[in-house]
Protein backbone atom coordinates (compact mmCIF):
# COMPACT_ATOMS: atom_id res chain seq x y z
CA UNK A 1 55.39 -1.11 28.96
CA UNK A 2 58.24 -0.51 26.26
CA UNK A 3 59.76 -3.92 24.82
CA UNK A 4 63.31 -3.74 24.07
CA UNK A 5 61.83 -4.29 20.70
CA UNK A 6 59.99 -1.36 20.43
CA UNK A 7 62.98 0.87 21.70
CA UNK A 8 64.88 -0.23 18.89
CA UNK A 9 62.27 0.16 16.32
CA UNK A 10 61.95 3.46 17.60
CA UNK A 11 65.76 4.78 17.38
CA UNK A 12 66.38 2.52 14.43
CA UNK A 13 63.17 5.04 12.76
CA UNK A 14 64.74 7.98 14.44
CA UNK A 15 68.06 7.41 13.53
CA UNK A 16 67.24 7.57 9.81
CA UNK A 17 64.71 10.28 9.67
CA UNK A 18 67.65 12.37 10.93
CA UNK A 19 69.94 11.07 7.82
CA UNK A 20 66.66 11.58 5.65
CA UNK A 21 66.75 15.26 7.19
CA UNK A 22 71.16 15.37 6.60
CA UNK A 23 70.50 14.20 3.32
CA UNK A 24 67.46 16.91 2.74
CA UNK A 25 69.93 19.71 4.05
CA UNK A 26 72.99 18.74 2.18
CA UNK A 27 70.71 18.85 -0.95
CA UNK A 28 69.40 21.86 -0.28
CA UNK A 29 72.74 23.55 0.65
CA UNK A 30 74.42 21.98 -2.40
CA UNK A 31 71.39 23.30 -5.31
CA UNK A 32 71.86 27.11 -3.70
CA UNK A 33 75.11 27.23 -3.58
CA UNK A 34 75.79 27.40 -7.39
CA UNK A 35 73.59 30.20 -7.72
CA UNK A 36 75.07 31.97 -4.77
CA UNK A 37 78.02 31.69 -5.59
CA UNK A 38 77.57 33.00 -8.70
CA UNK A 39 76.11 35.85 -7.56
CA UNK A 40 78.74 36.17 -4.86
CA UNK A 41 81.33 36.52 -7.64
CA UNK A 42 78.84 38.76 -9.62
CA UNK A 43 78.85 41.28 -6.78
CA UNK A 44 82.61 40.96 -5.64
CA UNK A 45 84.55 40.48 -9.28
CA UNK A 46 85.94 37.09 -6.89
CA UNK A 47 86.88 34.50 -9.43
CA UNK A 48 87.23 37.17 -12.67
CA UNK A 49 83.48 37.44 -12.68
CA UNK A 50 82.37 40.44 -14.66
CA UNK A 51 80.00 43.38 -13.68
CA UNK A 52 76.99 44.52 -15.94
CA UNK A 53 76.29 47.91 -16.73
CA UNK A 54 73.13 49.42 -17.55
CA UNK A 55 75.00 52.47 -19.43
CA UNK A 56 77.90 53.37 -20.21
CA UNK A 57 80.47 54.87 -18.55
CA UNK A 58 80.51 59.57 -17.95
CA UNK A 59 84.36 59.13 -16.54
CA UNK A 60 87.07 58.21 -19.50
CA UNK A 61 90.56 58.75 -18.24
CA UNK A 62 93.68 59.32 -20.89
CA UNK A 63 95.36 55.91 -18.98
CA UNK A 64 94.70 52.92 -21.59
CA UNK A 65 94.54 48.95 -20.86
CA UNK A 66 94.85 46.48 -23.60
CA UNK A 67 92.04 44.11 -23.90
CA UNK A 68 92.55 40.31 -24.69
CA UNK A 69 89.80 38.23 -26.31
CA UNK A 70 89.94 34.97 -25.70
CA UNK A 71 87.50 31.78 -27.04
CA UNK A 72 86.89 28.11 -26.69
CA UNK A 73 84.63 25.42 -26.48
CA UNK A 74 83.48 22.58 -24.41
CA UNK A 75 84.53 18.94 -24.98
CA UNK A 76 81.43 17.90 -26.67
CA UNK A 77 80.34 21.29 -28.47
CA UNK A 78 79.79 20.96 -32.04
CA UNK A 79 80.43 24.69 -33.16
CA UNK A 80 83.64 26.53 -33.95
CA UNK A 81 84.06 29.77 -31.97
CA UNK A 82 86.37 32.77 -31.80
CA UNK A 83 86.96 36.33 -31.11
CA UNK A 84 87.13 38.38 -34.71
CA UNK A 85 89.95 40.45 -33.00
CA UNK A 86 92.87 39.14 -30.31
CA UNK A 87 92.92 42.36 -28.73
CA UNK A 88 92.69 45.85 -28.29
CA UNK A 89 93.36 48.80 -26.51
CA UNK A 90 91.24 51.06 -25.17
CA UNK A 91 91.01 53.93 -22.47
CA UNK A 92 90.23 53.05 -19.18
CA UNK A 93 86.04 53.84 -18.72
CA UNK A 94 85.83 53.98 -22.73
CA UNK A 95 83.16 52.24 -24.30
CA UNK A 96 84.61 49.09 -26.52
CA UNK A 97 83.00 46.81 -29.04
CA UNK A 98 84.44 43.33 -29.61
CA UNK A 99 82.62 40.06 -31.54
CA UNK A 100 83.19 36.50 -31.51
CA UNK A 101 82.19 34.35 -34.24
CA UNK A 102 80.25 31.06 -33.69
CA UNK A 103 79.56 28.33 -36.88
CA UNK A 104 77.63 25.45 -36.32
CA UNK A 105 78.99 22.92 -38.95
CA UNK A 106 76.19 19.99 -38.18
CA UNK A 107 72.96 19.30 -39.93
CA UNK A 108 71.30 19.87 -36.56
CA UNK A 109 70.51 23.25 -34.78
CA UNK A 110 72.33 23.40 -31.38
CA UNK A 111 71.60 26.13 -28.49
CA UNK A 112 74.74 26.89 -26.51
CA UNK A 113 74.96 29.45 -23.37
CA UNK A 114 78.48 30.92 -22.64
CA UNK A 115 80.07 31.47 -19.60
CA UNK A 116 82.93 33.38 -19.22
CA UNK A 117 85.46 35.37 -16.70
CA UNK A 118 88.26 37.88 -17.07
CA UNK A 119 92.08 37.41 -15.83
CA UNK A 120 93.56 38.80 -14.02
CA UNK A 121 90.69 38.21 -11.39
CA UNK A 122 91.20 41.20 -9.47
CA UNK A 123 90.19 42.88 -12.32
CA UNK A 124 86.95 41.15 -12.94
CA UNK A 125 84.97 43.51 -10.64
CA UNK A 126 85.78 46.39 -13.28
CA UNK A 127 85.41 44.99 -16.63
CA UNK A 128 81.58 45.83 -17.39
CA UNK A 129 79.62 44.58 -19.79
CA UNK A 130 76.55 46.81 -21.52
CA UNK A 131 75.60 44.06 -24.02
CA UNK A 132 77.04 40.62 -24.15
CA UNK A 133 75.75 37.91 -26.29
CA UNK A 134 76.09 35.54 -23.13
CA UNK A 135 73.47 37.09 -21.17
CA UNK A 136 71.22 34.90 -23.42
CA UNK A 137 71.16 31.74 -25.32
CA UNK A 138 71.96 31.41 -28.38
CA UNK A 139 70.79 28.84 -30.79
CA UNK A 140 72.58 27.99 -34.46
CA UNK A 141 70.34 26.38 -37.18
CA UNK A 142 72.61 24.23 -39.38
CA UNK A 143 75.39 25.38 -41.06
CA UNK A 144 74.64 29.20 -39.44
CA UNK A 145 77.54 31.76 -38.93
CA UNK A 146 77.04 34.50 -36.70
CA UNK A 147 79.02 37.43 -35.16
CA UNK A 148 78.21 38.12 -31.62
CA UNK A 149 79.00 41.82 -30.18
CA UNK A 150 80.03 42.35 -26.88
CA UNK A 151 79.84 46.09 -25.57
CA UNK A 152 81.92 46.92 -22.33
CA UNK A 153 84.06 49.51 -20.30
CA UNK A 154 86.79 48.98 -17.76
CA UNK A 155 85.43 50.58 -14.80
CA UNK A 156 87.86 54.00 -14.10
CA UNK A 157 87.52 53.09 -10.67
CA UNK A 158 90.52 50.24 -11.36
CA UNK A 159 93.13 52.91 -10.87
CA UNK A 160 92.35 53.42 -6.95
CA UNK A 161 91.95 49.81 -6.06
CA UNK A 162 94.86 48.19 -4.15
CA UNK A 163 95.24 45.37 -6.51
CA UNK A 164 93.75 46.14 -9.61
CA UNK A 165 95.64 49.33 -10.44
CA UNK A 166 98.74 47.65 -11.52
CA UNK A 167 96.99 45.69 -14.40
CA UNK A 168 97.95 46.67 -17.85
CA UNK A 169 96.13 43.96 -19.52
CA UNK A 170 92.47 42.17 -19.02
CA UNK A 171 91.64 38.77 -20.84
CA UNK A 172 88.22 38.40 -21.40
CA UNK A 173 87.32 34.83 -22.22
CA UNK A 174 84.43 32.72 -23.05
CA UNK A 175 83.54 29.25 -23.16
CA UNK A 176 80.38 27.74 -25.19
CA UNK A 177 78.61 24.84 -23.60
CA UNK A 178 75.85 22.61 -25.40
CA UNK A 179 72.26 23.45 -23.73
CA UNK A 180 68.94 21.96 -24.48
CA UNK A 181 67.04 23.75 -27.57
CA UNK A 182 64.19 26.24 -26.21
CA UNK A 183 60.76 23.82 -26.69
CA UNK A 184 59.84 25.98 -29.96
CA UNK A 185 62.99 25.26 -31.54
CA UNK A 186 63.12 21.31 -30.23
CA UNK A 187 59.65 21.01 -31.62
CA UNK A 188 60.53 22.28 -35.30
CA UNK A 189 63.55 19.62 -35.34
CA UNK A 190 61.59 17.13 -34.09
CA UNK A 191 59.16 18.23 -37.20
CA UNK A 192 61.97 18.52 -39.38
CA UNK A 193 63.26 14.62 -38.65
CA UNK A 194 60.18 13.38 -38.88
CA UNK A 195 59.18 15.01 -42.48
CA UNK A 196 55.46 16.87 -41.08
CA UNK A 197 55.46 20.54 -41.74
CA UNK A 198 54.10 22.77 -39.00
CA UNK A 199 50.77 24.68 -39.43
């Protein structure tokens, strides 16, 4: 027979495998949401997420849009960055070329990983990218300069869309955050610090 003991042993252990299992789920729900939501905004153009285009566009329209570049850094990143250009014009679903420049002024390489989004956000969904510089990491030995090309096209279908038809102008901009070096690179620093040449 059951002690009143026992009873409470038993729905003191139940009670906190079931915050065990809360805290398992909210975990859980909390790691896939970033990625979900950034493919949520990916898909939709919600939040002035971009699209990405695997060629370019066959429709070009005689209707232009100006194009704003736009470039800055997190807190702690050590490089300089900006767009080469403040803006430009181009015709609605005609391919455009724009670069940023990134300088890394320390005596240490640094990798850094953009992220970026377009205003006004309604337009986001049309303002594709071919080739973007962001879609990868990029890592600066010391005292590197570098001009990163961006390829894109504003999507002709912006002209039909409720919202997005009234937008004369799209500012694409980019922010640089400080990532961990790929292992090669991390290993040849560490080499470089410690004075041993790699074979």
């Amino acid at each position: 027979m059951a002690t009143e003991g026992d009873t409470k042993r038993r729905n003191t252990r139940k009670t906190v495998l079931q915050l065990v299992g809360v805290v398992v789920t909210m975990g859980a729900l909390a790691w896939a949401s970033v990625p979900f939501y950034d493919w949520f905004c990916r898909v939709t153009g919600f939040g002035g997420a971009t699209g990405v285009a695997e060629a370019e566009s066959d429709v070009i329209l005689d209707k232009t849009i100006k194009v704003r570049f736009d470039g800055s850094l997190e807190r702690d990143m050590a490089w300089s960055f900006k767009p080469m250009q403040r803006e430009m014009e181009v015709r609605i679903g005609e391919t455009g070329l724009a670069f940023y420049e990134a300088y890394n002024p320390t005596d240490r390489p640094i990798a850094g990983q953009a992220s970026y989004n377009v205003t006004p956000y309604e337009a986001g969904g049309f303002f594709e990218k071919i080739e973007c510089f962001c879609f990868v990491e990029q890592v600066l030995q010391p005292g590197e300069r570098v001009e990163m090309p961006v390829t894109f096209f504003v999507d002709p279908e912006i002209v039909d869309d409720r919202d997005a038809k009234y937008t004369h102008t799209i500012t694409l901009s980019y922010t640089f955050y400080e990532i961990d070096l790929p292992e090669q690179q991390a290993a040849l620093a560490n080499d470089a610090e410690t004075g041993r040449t790699v074979n």
